[in-house]
mmCIF file of C-alpha atoms in Angstrom:
data_model
loop_
_atom_site.group_PDB
_atom_site.id
_atom_site.type_symbol
_atom_site.label_atom_id
_atom_site.label_comp_id
_atom_site.label_asym_id
_atom_site.label_seq_id
_atom_site.Cartn_x
_atom_site.Cartn_y
_atom_site.Cartn_z
ATOM 1 C CA MET A 274 25.057 14.088 1.907
ATOM 2 C CA PRO A 275 23.308 11.957 -0.959
ATOM 3 C CA LYS A 276 25.516 9.526 -2.784
ATOM 4 C CA LYS A 277 26.835 9.604 -6.341
ATOM 5 C CA THR A 278 24.756 6.620 -7.167
ATOM 6 C CA ASP A 279 21.820 7.851 -6.236
ATOM 7 C CA PHE A 280 21.875 10.624 -8.587
ATOM 8 C CA THR A 281 22.810 8.322 -11.365
ATOM 9 C CA LEU A 282 19.564 5.912 -10.331
ATOM 10 C CA LEU A 283 17.614 8.784 -10.559
ATOM 11 C CA GLU A 284 18.942 10.105 -13.645
ATOM 12 C CA LYS A 285 19.131 6.581 -15.263
ATOM 13 C CA TYR A 286 15.000 6.186 -14.299
ATOM 14 C CA ILE A 287 14.087 9.647 -16.003
ATOM 15 C CA ARG A 288 16.036 8.919 -19.177
ATOM 16 C CA LYS A 289 13.855 5.863 -19.237
ATOM 17 C CA HIS A 290 10.557 7.194 -18.381
ATOM 18 C CA PRO A 291 10.773 10.771 -19.876
ATOM 19 C CA VAL A 292 8.464 13.673 -18.233
ATOM 20 C CA LEU A 293 6.360 15.987 -19.695
ATOM 21 C CA CYS A 294 6.430 18.269 -16.397
ATOM 22 C CA ASP A 295 6.514 22.086 -16.908
ATOM 23 C CA PHE A 296 7.189 22.809 -12.942
ATOM 24 C CA HIS A 297 10.386 21.629 -11.784
ATOM 25 C CA HIS A 298 11.704 25.085 -12.080
ATOM 26 C CA GLU A 299 9.471 25.767 -9.524
ATOM 27 C CA TRP A 300 10.778 23.434 -6.842
ATOM 28 C CA LYS A 301 14.129 24.061 -5.862
ATOM 29 C CA LYS A 302 13.989 23.139 -2.327
ATOM 30 C CA LYS A 303 16.054 20.349 -0.726
ATOM 31 C CA GLY A 304 14.551 17.948 2.230
ATOM 32 C CA GLY A 305 10.933 18.268 0.532
ATOM 33 C CA LEU A 306 7.658 16.779 0.273
ATOM 34 C CA MET A 307 5.785 15.991 -3.022
ATOM 35 C CA VAL A 308 2.127 14.924 -2.535
ATOM 36 C CA VAL A 309 1.055 12.956 -5.543
ATOM 37 C CA ILE A 310 -2.621 12.746 -6.050
ATOM 38 C CA PRO A 311 -4.930 11.150 -8.983
ATOM 39 C CA VAL A 312 -7.906 12.933 -9.755
ATOM 40 C CA TYR A 313 -10.696 11.445 -11.822
ATOM 41 C CA ARG A 314 -14.325 12.770 -11.194
ATOM 42 C CA GLU A 315 -13.233 13.711 -7.751
ATOM 43 C CA GLN A 316 -15.554 16.680 -8.283
ATOM 44 C CA ASP A 317 -17.549 15.886 -5.060
ATOM 45 C CA TRP A 318 -14.320 14.913 -2.831
ATOM 46 C CA ILE A 319 -11.133 16.675 -3.874
ATOM 47 C CA ASN A 320 -12.221 20.121 -2.106
ATOM 48 C CA GLU A 321 -12.381 18.692 1.103
ATOM 49 C CA THR A 322 -9.093 16.650 0.444
ATOM 50 C CA LEU A 323 -7.464 19.753 -0.293
ATOM 51 C CA GLU A 324 -8.950 21.642 2.470
ATOM 52 C CA SER A 325 -7.377 18.890 4.987
ATOM 53 C CA ILE A 326 -3.976 19.147 3.730
ATOM 54 C CA MET A 327 -4.295 22.826 3.741
ATOM 55 C CA SER A 328 -5.215 22.906 7.334
ATOM 56 C CA CYS A 329 -2.247 20.778 8.301
ATOM 57 C CA ASP A 330 0.764 22.100 10.675
ATOM 58 C CA GLU A 331 3.750 23.106 8.775
ATOM 59 C CA PRO A 332 6.648 20.998 8.716
ATOM 60 C CA GLU A 333 10.307 21.929 8.690
ATOM 61 C CA CYS A 334 10.326 21.686 4.931
ATOM 62 C CA GLU A 335 8.632 22.910 1.677
ATOM 63 C CA VAL A 336 5.834 20.541 0.268
ATOM 64 C CA GLY A 337 4.416 19.921 -3.121
ATOM 65 C CA VAL A 338 0.872 19.022 -3.890
ATOM 66 C CA VAL A 339 0.549 17.656 -7.548
ATOM 67 C CA LEU A 340 -2.679 16.930 -8.637
ATOM 68 C CA VAL A 341 -2.949 14.700 -11.755
ATOM 69 C CA PHE A 342 -6.361 15.327 -13.117
ATOM 70 C CA ASN A 343 -6.730 12.078 -16.087
ATOM 71 C CA ALA A 344 -9.459 10.644 -18.523
ATOM 72 C CA SER A 345 -8.734 8.032 -20.948
ATOM 73 C CA GLU A 346 -8.790 7.949 -24.455
ATOM 74 C CA TYR A 347 -12.315 6.245 -24.726
ATOM 75 C CA ASP A 348 -13.825 8.956 -22.429
ATOM 76 C CA SER A 349 -16.708 10.718 -23.496
ATOM 77 C CA HIS A 350 -16.436 14.369 -24.349
ATOM 78 C CA GLU A 351 -18.836 15.191 -20.791
ATOM 79 C CA VAL A 352 -16.424 13.398 -18.589
ATOM 80 C CA VAL A 353 -12.921 15.403 -20.351
ATOM 81 C CA SER A 354 -14.930 18.629 -20.081
ATOM 82 C CA GLY A 355 -15.504 17.815 -16.295
ATOM 83 C CA GLN A 356 -12.185 16.980 -15.605
ATOM 84 C CA LYS A 357 -11.070 20.250 -17.423
ATOM 85 C CA ALA A 358 -13.659 22.504 -15.548
ATOM 86 C CA SER A 359 -12.388 20.771 -12.084
ATOM 87 C CA ALA A 360 -8.925 21.489 -12.894
ATOM 88 C CA GLU A 361 -9.387 25.003 -13.734
ATOM 89 C CA TYR A 362 -11.815 25.583 -10.912
ATOM 90 C CA ILE A 363 -8.998 24.097 -8.221
ATOM 91 C CA ARG A 364 -6.442 26.726 -10.651
ATOM 92 C CA ASN A 365 -8.294 29.640 -9.982
ATOM 93 C CA ASN A 366 -9.504 29.267 -6.061
ATOM 94 C CA TYR A 367 -6.623 27.419 -4.569
ATOM 95 C CA HIS A 368 -3.555 28.611 -5.783
ATOM 96 C CA ASN A 369 -3.430 31.735 -3.672
ATOM 97 C CA ARG A 370 -4.987 30.094 -0.210
ATOM 98 C CA PHE A 371 -2.275 27.718 -0.302
ATOM 99 C CA PRO A 372 0.130 28.368 2.967
ATOM 100 C CA LYS A 373 3.621 29.723 1.608
ATOM 101 C CA TRP A 374 4.771 26.597 2.455
ATOM 102 C CA MET A 375 2.685 24.731 0.298
ATOM 103 C CA HIS A 376 3.015 24.634 -3.619
ATOM 104 C CA LEU A 377 -0.027 23.441 -6.131
ATOM 105 C CA PHE A 378 1.241 21.828 -9.667
ATOM 106 C CA ILE A 379 -1.502 20.807 -11.763
ATOM 107 C CA MET A 380 -0.910 17.946 -14.586
ATOM 108 C CA GLU A 381 -3.799 17.233 -17.163
ATOM 109 C CA GLU A 382 -3.478 14.062 -19.425
ATOM 110 C CA TYR A 383 -6.576 13.643 -21.037
ATOM 111 C CA SER A 384 -6.116 10.563 -23.419
ATOM 112 C CA LEU A 385 -4.640 7.837 -21.464
ATOM 113 C CA PRO A 386 -4.252 4.353 -23.411
ATOM 114 C CA LYS A 387 -7.580 2.229 -22.159
ATOM 115 C CA LYS A 388 -4.936 -0.539 -21.804
ATOM 116 C CA HIS A 389 -3.427 0.590 -18.793
ATOM 117 C CA PHE A 390 -5.884 3.956 -17.553
ATOM 118 C CA GLY A 391 -6.488 3.892 -13.773
ATOM 119 C CA ALA A 392 -5.496 5.288 -10.609
ATOM 120 C CA GLY A 393 -2.147 3.446 -10.908
ATOM 121 C CA LEU A 394 -1.206 5.118 -14.510
ATOM 122 C CA ALA A 395 -2.172 8.749 -13.334
ATOM 123 C CA ARG A 396 -0.144 8.331 -9.771
ATOM 124 C CA LYS A 397 2.567 6.832 -12.068
ATOM 125 C CA ILE A 398 2.727 10.085 -13.936
ATOM 126 C CA GLY A 399 2.478 12.601 -10.894
ATOM 127 C CA MET A 400 5.360 10.274 -9.015
ATOM 128 C CA ASP A 401 7.659 10.708 -12.311
ATOM 129 C CA ALA A 402 7.130 14.558 -12.031
ATOM 130 C CA ALA A 403 7.735 14.394 -8.318
ATOM 131 C CA ALA A 404 10.962 12.153 -8.966
ATOM 132 C CA TYR A 405 12.055 14.851 -11.709
ATOM 133 C CA CYS A 406 11.643 17.696 -9.710
ATOM 134 C CA PHE A 407 13.689 15.773 -6.984
ATOM 135 C CA LEU A 408 16.415 15.119 -9.439
ATOM 136 C CA LYS A 409 16.540 18.570 -10.912
ATOM 137 C CA ALA A 410 16.621 20.151 -7.034
ATOM 138 C CA GLU A 411 19.783 17.694 -6.601
ATOM 139 C CA ASP A 412 17.692 15.697 -3.693
ATOM 140 C CA PRO A 413 17.367 12.362 -4.805
ATOM 141 C CA ASP A 414 16.387 11.609 -0.645
ATOM 142 C CA GLY A 415 13.140 13.678 -1.421
ATOM 143 C CA VAL A 416 9.902 12.073 -0.152
ATOM 144 C CA ILE A 417 7.362 11.422 -2.637
ATOM 145 C CA VAL A 418 3.942 10.792 -0.990
ATOM 146 C CA THR A 419 0.491 9.576 -2.430
ATOM 147 C CA LEU A 420 -3.213 10.370 -1.386
ATOM 148 C CA ASP A 421 -6.105 9.525 -2.713
ATOM 149 C CA ALA A 422 -8.572 12.383 -4.007
ATOM 150 C CA ASP A 423 -11.493 11.656 -1.496
ATOM 151 C CA THR A 424 -8.659 10.828 1.219
ATOM 152 C CA THR A 425 -8.322 13.436 4.407
ATOM 153 C CA VAL A 426 -5.455 13.589 6.952
ATOM 154 C CA SER A 427 -4.477 14.597 10.314
ATOM 155 C CA PRO A 428 -3.246 17.731 11.065
ATOM 156 C CA ASN A 429 0.208 16.679 12.226
ATOM 157 C CA TYR A 430 0.684 14.424 8.623
ATOM 158 C CA PHE A 431 3.317 16.452 6.893
ATOM 159 C CA THR A 432 5.301 17.152 10.382
ATOM 160 C CA ALA A 433 5.159 13.513 11.059
ATOM 161 C CA LEU A 434 6.565 12.426 7.370
ATOM 162 C CA ARG A 435 8.930 15.078 7.962
ATOM 163 C CA ASP A 436 9.988 13.394 11.091
ATOM 164 C CA TRP A 437 9.887 9.436 10.143
ATOM 165 C CA PHE A 438 12.290 10.361 7.048
ATOM 166 C CA SER A 439 14.484 12.895 8.895
ATOM 167 C CA ASN A 440 15.956 9.712 9.935
ATOM 168 C CA PRO A 441 18.347 8.574 7.095
ATOM 169 C CA ALA A 442 17.504 4.808 7.580
ATOM 170 C CA ASN A 443 14.194 5.380 6.769
ATOM 171 C CA ARG A 444 13.661 4.587 2.718
ATOM 172 C CA GLY A 445 9.832 4.239 3.098
ATOM 173 C CA ALA A 446 6.871 3.628 5.026
ATOM 174 C CA SER A 447 2.955 2.553 5.278
ATOM 175 C CA ILE A 448 1.130 5.076 6.695
ATOM 176 C CA TYR A 449 -1.609 4.352 9.346
ATOM 177 C CA TYR A 450 -4.936 4.947 8.252
ATOM 178 C CA GLU A 451 -8.730 4.448 9.570
ATOM 179 C CA HIS A 452 -11.758 4.493 7.592
ATOM 180 C CA PRO A 453 -14.860 6.745 8.502
ATOM 181 C CA LEU A 454 -17.372 3.871 10.623
ATOM 182 C CA ASP A 455 -20.479 6.134 11.267
ATOM 183 C CA GLY A 456 -21.715 9.355 9.885
ATOM 184 C CA HIS A 457 -24.094 10.605 7.604
ATOM 185 C CA ASN A 458 -22.376 10.703 4.173
ATOM 186 C CA PHE A 459 -23.237 7.042 3.138
ATOM 187 C CA PRO A 460 -26.195 4.733 4.072
ATOM 188 C CA ASP A 461 -25.872 2.176 6.925
ATOM 189 C CA GLU A 462 -24.875 -0.813 4.823
ATOM 190 C CA VAL A 463 -21.508 1.045 3.710
ATOM 191 C CA TYR A 464 -20.451 1.865 7.423
ATOM 192 C CA GLU A 465 -21.221 -1.750 8.466
ATOM 193 C CA GLY A 466 -19.217 -3.325 5.355
ATOM 194 C CA ILE A 467 -16.139 -1.386 5.673
ATOM 195 C CA THR A 468 -16.161 -1.778 9.309
ATOM 196 C CA LEU A 469 -15.907 -5.220 8.258
ATOM 197 C CA TYR A 470 -13.359 -4.744 5.648
ATOM 198 C CA GLU A 471 -11.459 -3.000 7.704
ATOM 199 C CA LEU A 472 -11.375 -5.258 10.367
ATOM 200 C CA HIS A 473 -10.482 -7.854 7.733
ATOM 201 C CA LEU A 474 -7.210 -5.559 6.597
ATOM 202 C CA ARG A 475 -6.098 -5.666 9.955
ATOM 203 C CA TYR A 476 -6.570 -9.327 11.026
ATOM 204 C CA TYR A 477 -5.123 -10.318 7.705
ATOM 205 C CA LEU A 478 -1.553 -8.210 8.535
ATOM 206 C CA GLN A 479 -1.673 -9.131 12.148
ATOM 207 C CA ALA A 480 -1.905 -12.534 11.036
ATOM 208 C CA HIS A 481 0.714 -12.443 8.800
ATOM 209 C CA ARG A 482 3.101 -10.953 11.321
ATOM 210 C CA TYR A 483 1.786 -13.795 13.773
ATOM 211 C CA ALA A 484 2.952 -16.628 11.564
ATOM 212 C CA GLY A 485 6.716 -14.813 11.042
ATOM 213 C CA PHE A 486 6.197 -13.600 7.622
ATOM 214 C CA PRO A 487 8.899 -10.978 7.785
ATOM 215 C CA TYR A 488 7.029 -8.376 4.534
ATOM 216 C CA SER A 489 3.806 -7.741 6.155
ATOM 217 C CA TYR A 490 2.585 -3.962 5.670
ATOM 218 C CA HIS A 491 -0.717 -2.393 4.555
ATOM 219 C CA THR A 492 -0.471 -1.784 0.880
ATOM 220 C CA MET A 493 -2.930 1.306 0.438
ATOM 221 C CA GLY A 494 -2.321 3.688 -2.500
ATOM 222 C CA SER A 495 -3.880 6.148 -0.451
ATOM 223 C CA ALA A 496 -1.258 5.862 2.169
ATOM 224 C CA MET A 497 2.238 5.479 1.424
ATOM 225 C CA ALA A 498 5.720 7.103 1.159
ATOM 226 C CA LEU A 499 8.859 6.823 -0.003
ATOM 227 C CA ARG A 500 12.384 8.471 -1.223
ATOM 228 C CA ALA A 501 12.518 9.549 -4.669
ATOM 229 C CA VAL A 502 15.780 7.284 -5.137
ATOM 230 C CA ALA A 503 13.977 4.066 -3.600
ATOM 231 C CA TYR A 504 10.961 4.855 -6.111
ATOM 232 C CA ALA A 505 13.762 4.744 -8.971
ATOM 233 C CA LYS A 506 15.623 2.040 -7.489
ATOM 234 C CA ILE A 507 12.269 -0.330 -7.834
ATOM 235 C CA GLY A 508 11.242 0.895 -11.467
ATOM 236 C CA GLY A 509 8.544 3.552 -10.235
ATOM 237 C CA MET A 510 4.866 2.892 -10.541
ATOM 238 C CA PRO A 511 3.248 -0.057 -12.364
ATOM 239 C CA LYS A 512 0.677 0.961 -14.828
ATOM 240 C CA LYS A 513 -1.598 -1.874 -13.632
ATOM 241 C CA GLN A 514 -5.119 -0.721 -13.150
ATOM 242 C CA ALA A 515 -5.830 -2.747 -9.681
ATOM 243 C CA GLY A 516 -3.477 -3.533 -7.209
ATOM 244 C CA GLU A 517 -1.120 -1.789 -8.057
ATOM 245 C CA ASP A 518 -0.085 -0.403 -4.844
ATOM 246 C CA PHE A 519 0.778 -3.850 -3.650
ATOM 247 C CA TYR A 520 3.081 -4.863 -6.756
ATOM 248 C CA PHE A 521 4.688 -1.443 -6.028
ATOM 249 C CA LEU A 522 5.229 -1.908 -2.119
ATOM 250 C CA GLN A 523 6.586 -5.603 -2.735
ATOM 251 C CA LYS A 524 9.236 -4.564 -4.752
ATOM 252 C CA LEU A 525 10.077 -2.122 -2.084
ATOM 253 C CA ILE A 526 9.575 -3.203 1.306
ATOM 254 C CA PRO A 527 12.554 -6.147 0.745
ATOM 255 C CA LEU A 528 14.861 -3.743 0.465
ATOM 256 C CA GLY A 529 14.925 -2.668 3.641
ATOM 257 C CA GLY A 530 14.395 0.991 5.289
ATOM 258 C CA PHE A 531 10.823 0.148 5.691
ATOM 259 C CA GLY A 532 8.289 0.615 8.308
ATOM 260 C CA ASP A 533 4.931 1.548 9.795
ATOM 261 C CA LEU A 534 4.258 5.217 10.324
ATOM 262 C CA ASN A 535 1.824 5.518 12.887
ATOM 263 C CA THR A 536 2.107 8.869 14.386
ATOM 264 C CA THR A 537 -0.390 10.580 11.741
ATOM 265 C CA THR A 538 -3.619 9.394 10.231
ATOM 266 C CA VAL A 539 -4.833 9.203 6.707
ATOM 267 C CA PHE A 540 -8.975 8.852 6.645
ATOM 268 C CA PRO A 541 -9.612 6.884 3.219
ATOM 269 C CA SER A 542 -13.488 7.115 1.934
ATOM 270 C CA PRO A 543 -15.362 4.037 2.616
ATOM 271 C CA ARG A 544 -17.641 5.201 -0.586
ATOM 272 C CA PRO A 545 -18.415 2.429 -3.122
ATOM 273 C CA SER A 546 -16.890 2.113 -6.327
ATOM 274 C CA ASP A 547 -16.999 0.173 -9.639
ATOM 275 C CA ARG A 548 -13.449 1.380 -11.077
ATOM 276 C CA VAL A 549 -11.134 -1.217 -10.150
ATOM 277 C CA ILE A 550 -12.162 -5.219 -9.638
ATOM 278 C CA PHE A 551 -10.880 -5.501 -6.155
ATOM 279 C CA GLY A 552 -9.964 -3.365 -3.703
ATOM 280 C CA THR A 553 -12.140 -1.194 -0.508
ATOM 281 C CA GLY A 554 -14.482 0.287 -3.195
ATOM 282 C CA ALA A 555 -15.328 -3.150 -5.293
ATOM 283 C CA ALA A 556 -15.708 -4.915 -1.449
ATOM 284 C CA ILE A 557 -17.745 -2.446 -0.611
ATOM 285 C CA THR A 558 -19.811 -2.374 -3.805
ATOM 286 C CA SER A 559 -20.539 -5.884 -3.514
ATOM 287 C CA HIS A 560 -21.456 -5.954 -0.143
ATOM 288 C CA VAL A 561 -23.687 -3.111 -0.553
ATOM 289 C CA ASP A 562 -25.830 -4.692 -3.514
ATOM 290 C CA GLY A 563 -25.518 -8.167 -2.149
ATOM 291 C CA SER A 564 -23.581 -9.861 -4.400
ATOM 292 C CA ASP A 565 -20.659 -10.942 -2.261
ATOM 293 C CA TYR A 566 -20.818 -10.434 1.863
ATOM 294 C CA ILE A 567 -17.281 -9.030 2.841
ATOM 295 C CA GLY A 568 -17.557 -10.307 6.469
ATOM 296 C CA LYS A 569 -15.439 -13.579 5.782
ATOM 297 C CA THR A 570 -11.720 -14.248 5.736
ATOM 298 C CA TYR A 571 -8.754 -16.458 5.411
ATOM 299 C CA HIS A 572 -8.979 -19.780 8.346
ATOM 300 C CA ILE A 573 -6.565 -18.738 11.278
ATOM 301 C CA GLN A 574 -5.226 -22.425 10.823
ATOM 302 C CA ALA A 575 -3.729 -21.408 7.407
ATOM 303 C CA PHE A 576 -1.674 -19.338 9.294
ATOM 304 C CA GLU A 577 -0.838 -21.632 12.320
ATOM 305 C CA ASP A 578 0.212 -24.245 9.659
ATOM 306 C CA VAL A 579 2.323 -21.794 7.808
ATOM 307 C CA LYS A 580 3.560 -20.893 10.729
ATOM 308 C CA LEU A 581 5.899 -24.057 11.704
ATOM 309 C CA PHE A 582 7.018 -23.841 8.200
ATOM 310 C CA PHE A 583 8.382 -20.648 8.520
ATOM 311 C CA GLU A 584 10.212 -21.538 12.185
ATOM 312 C CA ARG A 585 11.600 -24.536 10.957
ATOM 313 C CA LYS A 586 12.813 -23.366 7.681
ATOM 314 C CA ASN A 587 16.233 -23.298 8.587
ATOM 315 C CA GLU A 588 16.575 -27.063 8.851
ATOM 316 C CA PHE A 589 16.314 -27.115 5.076
ATOM 317 C CA TYR A 590 19.628 -25.862 4.521
ATOM 318 C CA ASN A 591 20.967 -28.813 5.951
ATOM 319 C CA LEU A 592 18.827 -31.791 4.442
ATOM 320 C CA SER A 593 19.904 -33.677 1.347
ATOM 321 C CA PRO A 594 17.396 -34.067 -1.724
ATOM 322 C CA ASP A 595 16.764 -37.833 -0.704
ATOM 323 C CA LYS A 596 15.487 -36.223 2.855
ATOM 324 C CA LEU A 597 13.037 -33.926 1.729
ATOM 325 C CA GLU A 598 9.953 -36.033 1.225
ATOM 326 C CA GLU A 599 10.638 -37.122 4.485
ATOM 327 C CA TRP A 600 10.858 -34.176 6.198
ATOM 328 C CA SER A 601 7.591 -32.562 4.146
ATOM 329 C CA TYR A 602 5.440 -34.802 6.265
ATOM 330 C CA GLU A 603 6.167 -33.130 9.078
ATOM 331 C CA PHE A 604 3.741 -30.283 8.207
ATOM 332 C CA SER A 605 0.742 -29.931 8.170
ATOM 333 C CA GLY A 606 -1.431 -31.426 4.685
ATOM 334 C CA PRO A 607 -2.215 -28.010 3.313
ATOM 335 C CA VAL A 608 1.176 -26.707 3.926
ATOM 336 C CA ARG A 609 2.844 -29.793 2.203
ATOM 337 C CA SER A 610 -0.028 -30.163 -0.585
ATOM 338 C CA PHE A 611 1.329 -26.477 -1.229
ATOM 339 C CA LEU A 612 4.947 -26.891 -1.339
ATOM 340 C CA LEU A 613 4.625 -29.711 -3.906
ATOM 341 C CA ASN A 614 2.104 -28.404 -6.097
ATOM 342 C CA TYR A 615 3.785 -25.111 -6.376
ATOM 343 C CA SER A 616 7.638 -26.287 -6.487
ATOM 344 C CA VAL A 617 8.243 -24.501 -3.452
ATOM 345 C CA LEU A 618 10.900 -27.203 -2.077
ATOM 346 C CA SER A 619 12.419 -27.231 -5.670
ATOM 347 C CA ASP A 620 12.851 -23.765 -5.685
ATOM 348 C CA LEU A 621 14.421 -23.475 -2.416
ATOM 349 C CA GLN A 622 16.976 -25.832 -3.302
ATOM 350 C CA VAL A 623 17.771 -23.465 -6.300
ATOM 351 C CA ILE A 624 18.865 -20.794 -4.148
ATOM 352 C CA LYS A 625 20.175 -23.173 -1.329
ATOM 353 C CA LYS A 626 23.213 -23.935 -3.942
ATOM 354 C CA ASP A 627 24.186 -20.311 -3.456
ATOM 355 C CA CYS A 628 24.205 -19.687 0.238
ATOM 356 C CA SER A 629 27.157 -19.876 1.629
ATOM 357 C CA SER A 630 25.724 -20.173 5.329
ATOM 358 C CA VAL A 631 22.205 -20.866 6.857
ATOM 359 C CA ASP A 632 22.067 -17.109 7.814
ATOM 360 C CA VAL A 633 22.402 -16.368 3.910
ATOM 361 C CA PHE A 634 19.754 -18.901 3.296
ATOM 362 C CA SER A 635 17.491 -17.499 6.071
ATOM 363 C CA LYS A 636 17.708 -14.244 4.637
ATOM 364 C CA ARG A 637 16.954 -15.632 1.209
ATOM 365 C CA PHE A 638 14.096 -17.975 1.635
ATOM 366 C CA PHE A 639 11.415 -14.931 1.657
ATOM 367 C CA GLU A 640 12.764 -14.353 -2.245
ATOM 368 C CA VAL A 641 11.267 -17.594 -2.926
ATOM 369 C CA PHE A 642 8.110 -17.605 -0.272
ATOM 370 C CA ASN A 643 7.356 -13.522 -1.007
ATOM 371 C CA ALA A 644 4.062 -12.215 -0.819
ATOM 372 C CA PHE A 645 3.054 -13.026 -3.542
ATOM 373 C CA LYS A 646 3.313 -16.761 -2.729
ATOM 374 C CA MET A 647 1.675 -16.275 0.487
ATOM 375 C CA VAL A 648 -1.320 -15.024 -1.538
ATOM 376 C CA LYS A 649 -0.958 -18.246 -3.500
ATOM 377 C CA TYR A 650 -0.515 -20.527 -0.403
ATOM 378 C CA LEU A 651 -4.384 -18.617 1.240
ATOM 379 C CA ASN A 652 -5.979 -19.007 -2.095
ATOM 380 C CA TYR A 653 -4.531 -22.880 -2.736
ATOM 381 C CA THR A 654 -5.653 -24.121 1.126
ATOM 382 C CA HIS A 655 -8.821 -22.436 1.149
ATOM 383 C CA GLU A 656 -9.784 -23.885 -2.920
ATOM 384 C CA HIS A 657 -8.558 -27.302 -1.196
ATOM 385 C CA PHE A 658 -8.912 -27.362 2.234
ATOM 386 C CA PHE A 659 -10.498 -24.375 4.497
ATOM 387 C CA GLU A 660 -13.462 -22.514 4.471
ATOM 388 C CA LYS A 661 -13.159 -18.988 5.307
ATOM 389 C CA MET A 662 -14.442 -17.705 8.523
ATOM 390 C CA PRO A 663 -16.496 -14.978 10.125
ATOM 391 C CA VAL A 664 -13.636 -12.025 10.491
ATOM 392 C CA PHE A 665 -14.997 -11.743 13.949
ATOM 393 C CA ASP A 666 -14.533 -15.015 14.677
ATOM 394 C CA ALA A 667 -10.669 -15.465 13.229
ATOM 395 C CA SER A 668 -9.939 -12.041 15.045
ATOM 396 C CA LEU A 669 -10.948 -13.246 18.128
ATOM 397 C CA ALA A 670 -8.900 -16.723 17.637
ATOM 398 C CA LEU A 671 -5.522 -14.823 16.641
ATOM 399 C CA LEU A 672 -6.135 -12.181 19.609
ATOM 400 C CA GLU A 673 -6.786 -15.378 21.939
ATOM 401 C CA ILE A 674 -3.683 -17.045 20.655
ATOM 402 C CA GLN A 675 -1.631 -14.332 21.523
ATOM 403 C CA GLY A 676 -2.858 -14.111 24.971
ATOM 404 C CA HIS A 677 -5.360 -11.265 24.898
ATOM 405 C CA SER A 678 -8.497 -11.170 26.787
ATOM 406 C CA THR A 679 -11.266 -11.215 24.665
ATOM 407 C CA ASP A 680 -14.305 -11.655 26.934
ATOM 408 C CA GLU A 681 -15.505 -8.023 26.269
ATOM 409 C CA PHE A 682 -15.652 -8.305 22.683
ATOM 410 C CA MET A 683 -19.369 -8.261 21.350
ATOM 411 C CA PHE A 684 -19.246 -6.177 18.175
ATOM 412 C CA GLU A 685 -16.862 -6.046 15.292
ATOM 413 C CA LYS A 686 -16.474 -2.191 15.573
ATOM 414 C CA GLU A 687 -15.023 -2.875 19.376
ATOM 415 C CA LEU A 688 -12.995 -5.592 18.051
ATOM 416 C CA LEU A 689 -11.729 -3.408 15.149
ATOM 417 C CA ASP A 690 -10.672 -0.525 17.621
ATOM 418 C CA TYR A 691 -8.218 -2.703 19.688
ATOM 419 C CA PHE A 692 -6.810 -3.880 16.181
ATOM 420 C CA ARG A 693 -6.511 -0.272 15.438
ATOM 421 C CA LYS A 694 -5.023 0.462 19.029
ATOM 422 C CA LEU A 695 -2.311 -2.898 18.813
ATOM 423 C CA GLU A 696 -1.183 -1.370 15.328
ATOM 424 C CA LYS A 697 -0.586 2.270 16.649
ATOM 425 C CA GLY A 698 1.188 0.494 19.646
#
């Protein structure tokens, strides 16, 4: 039974973010899922995505599919016409083909402000509409799922999501993913690049977890899900043009009830893209055109160093201010330099004053040393102390530290397959 406060949160969010949604009256089922897919010049890919989700096993709930066709205020007439034609094609050819438990909703926004235009804004429009539908259905615990228009899924995608969120304690999830590593759709250098890039992503995640950072999850816009009330609680999806999924999840994860949904798989495209300045598409583009080789990653020693700081964080609570400098010398030079230059110790002093016990301090510690601080730490230490190392070598080093045998690994693809199995459990 949803709490009254959940309805209030959702109502307050919708009042603050009015939604132009004309399909809420078609969505009356409680306990359902709504999948939001931004669509911008995806004529070559969207059909495969729709065929994939239409072929999924039926879950014990209704599923809504919200396609957000969009364009910016500065897009050409040809782009807008192409978007409208694509939307009309899908409306005419898919509405009657969807299974009875799946409902297609199409939104069209063709004059979005250039300042915010991107997948983040389109995703926000669709997620806001989904939240509105759940509010009207008196279902604040309804689930909003995000997918991309060039992405396919396993047949058990919806049943796995339904099972995950049947646990009331689960507020959100990062969904397991695998990029295609071979095939005939792209040149060999694309598959080579995505192998290196995904290995970097999995090493990056596991290195964070090894270091003891508690909010370590993949943050991919095509592979995440959360309840409508949680969406409202964190203020919805940001309008950022790139990295919106990272910012979004860093507000959600610390709330608790977030985890890895590893019982199904999302298959994102490895295609190059110049639409955003970073992320998968940008990395593959740089790799293919030779402007930036993506086979390097953060040095394992940077994680080893910060791991010690995390392990000894509770000592800080009982230290007097005059002992802080002496204590800081017990950590590596890179860590100490970062702590001083980014005022981490003084920030910890501030929250320490409001903590009644070391247990409370331990929980609040990562409010200061959060995911954004981790990014700053890694970038700072690699600017001043470390050089990035080959992702193959870094991944081997991490496995060896954790006691895994690494003798059999000769190629990046083999190593990536091992990391995938580790994550799936």
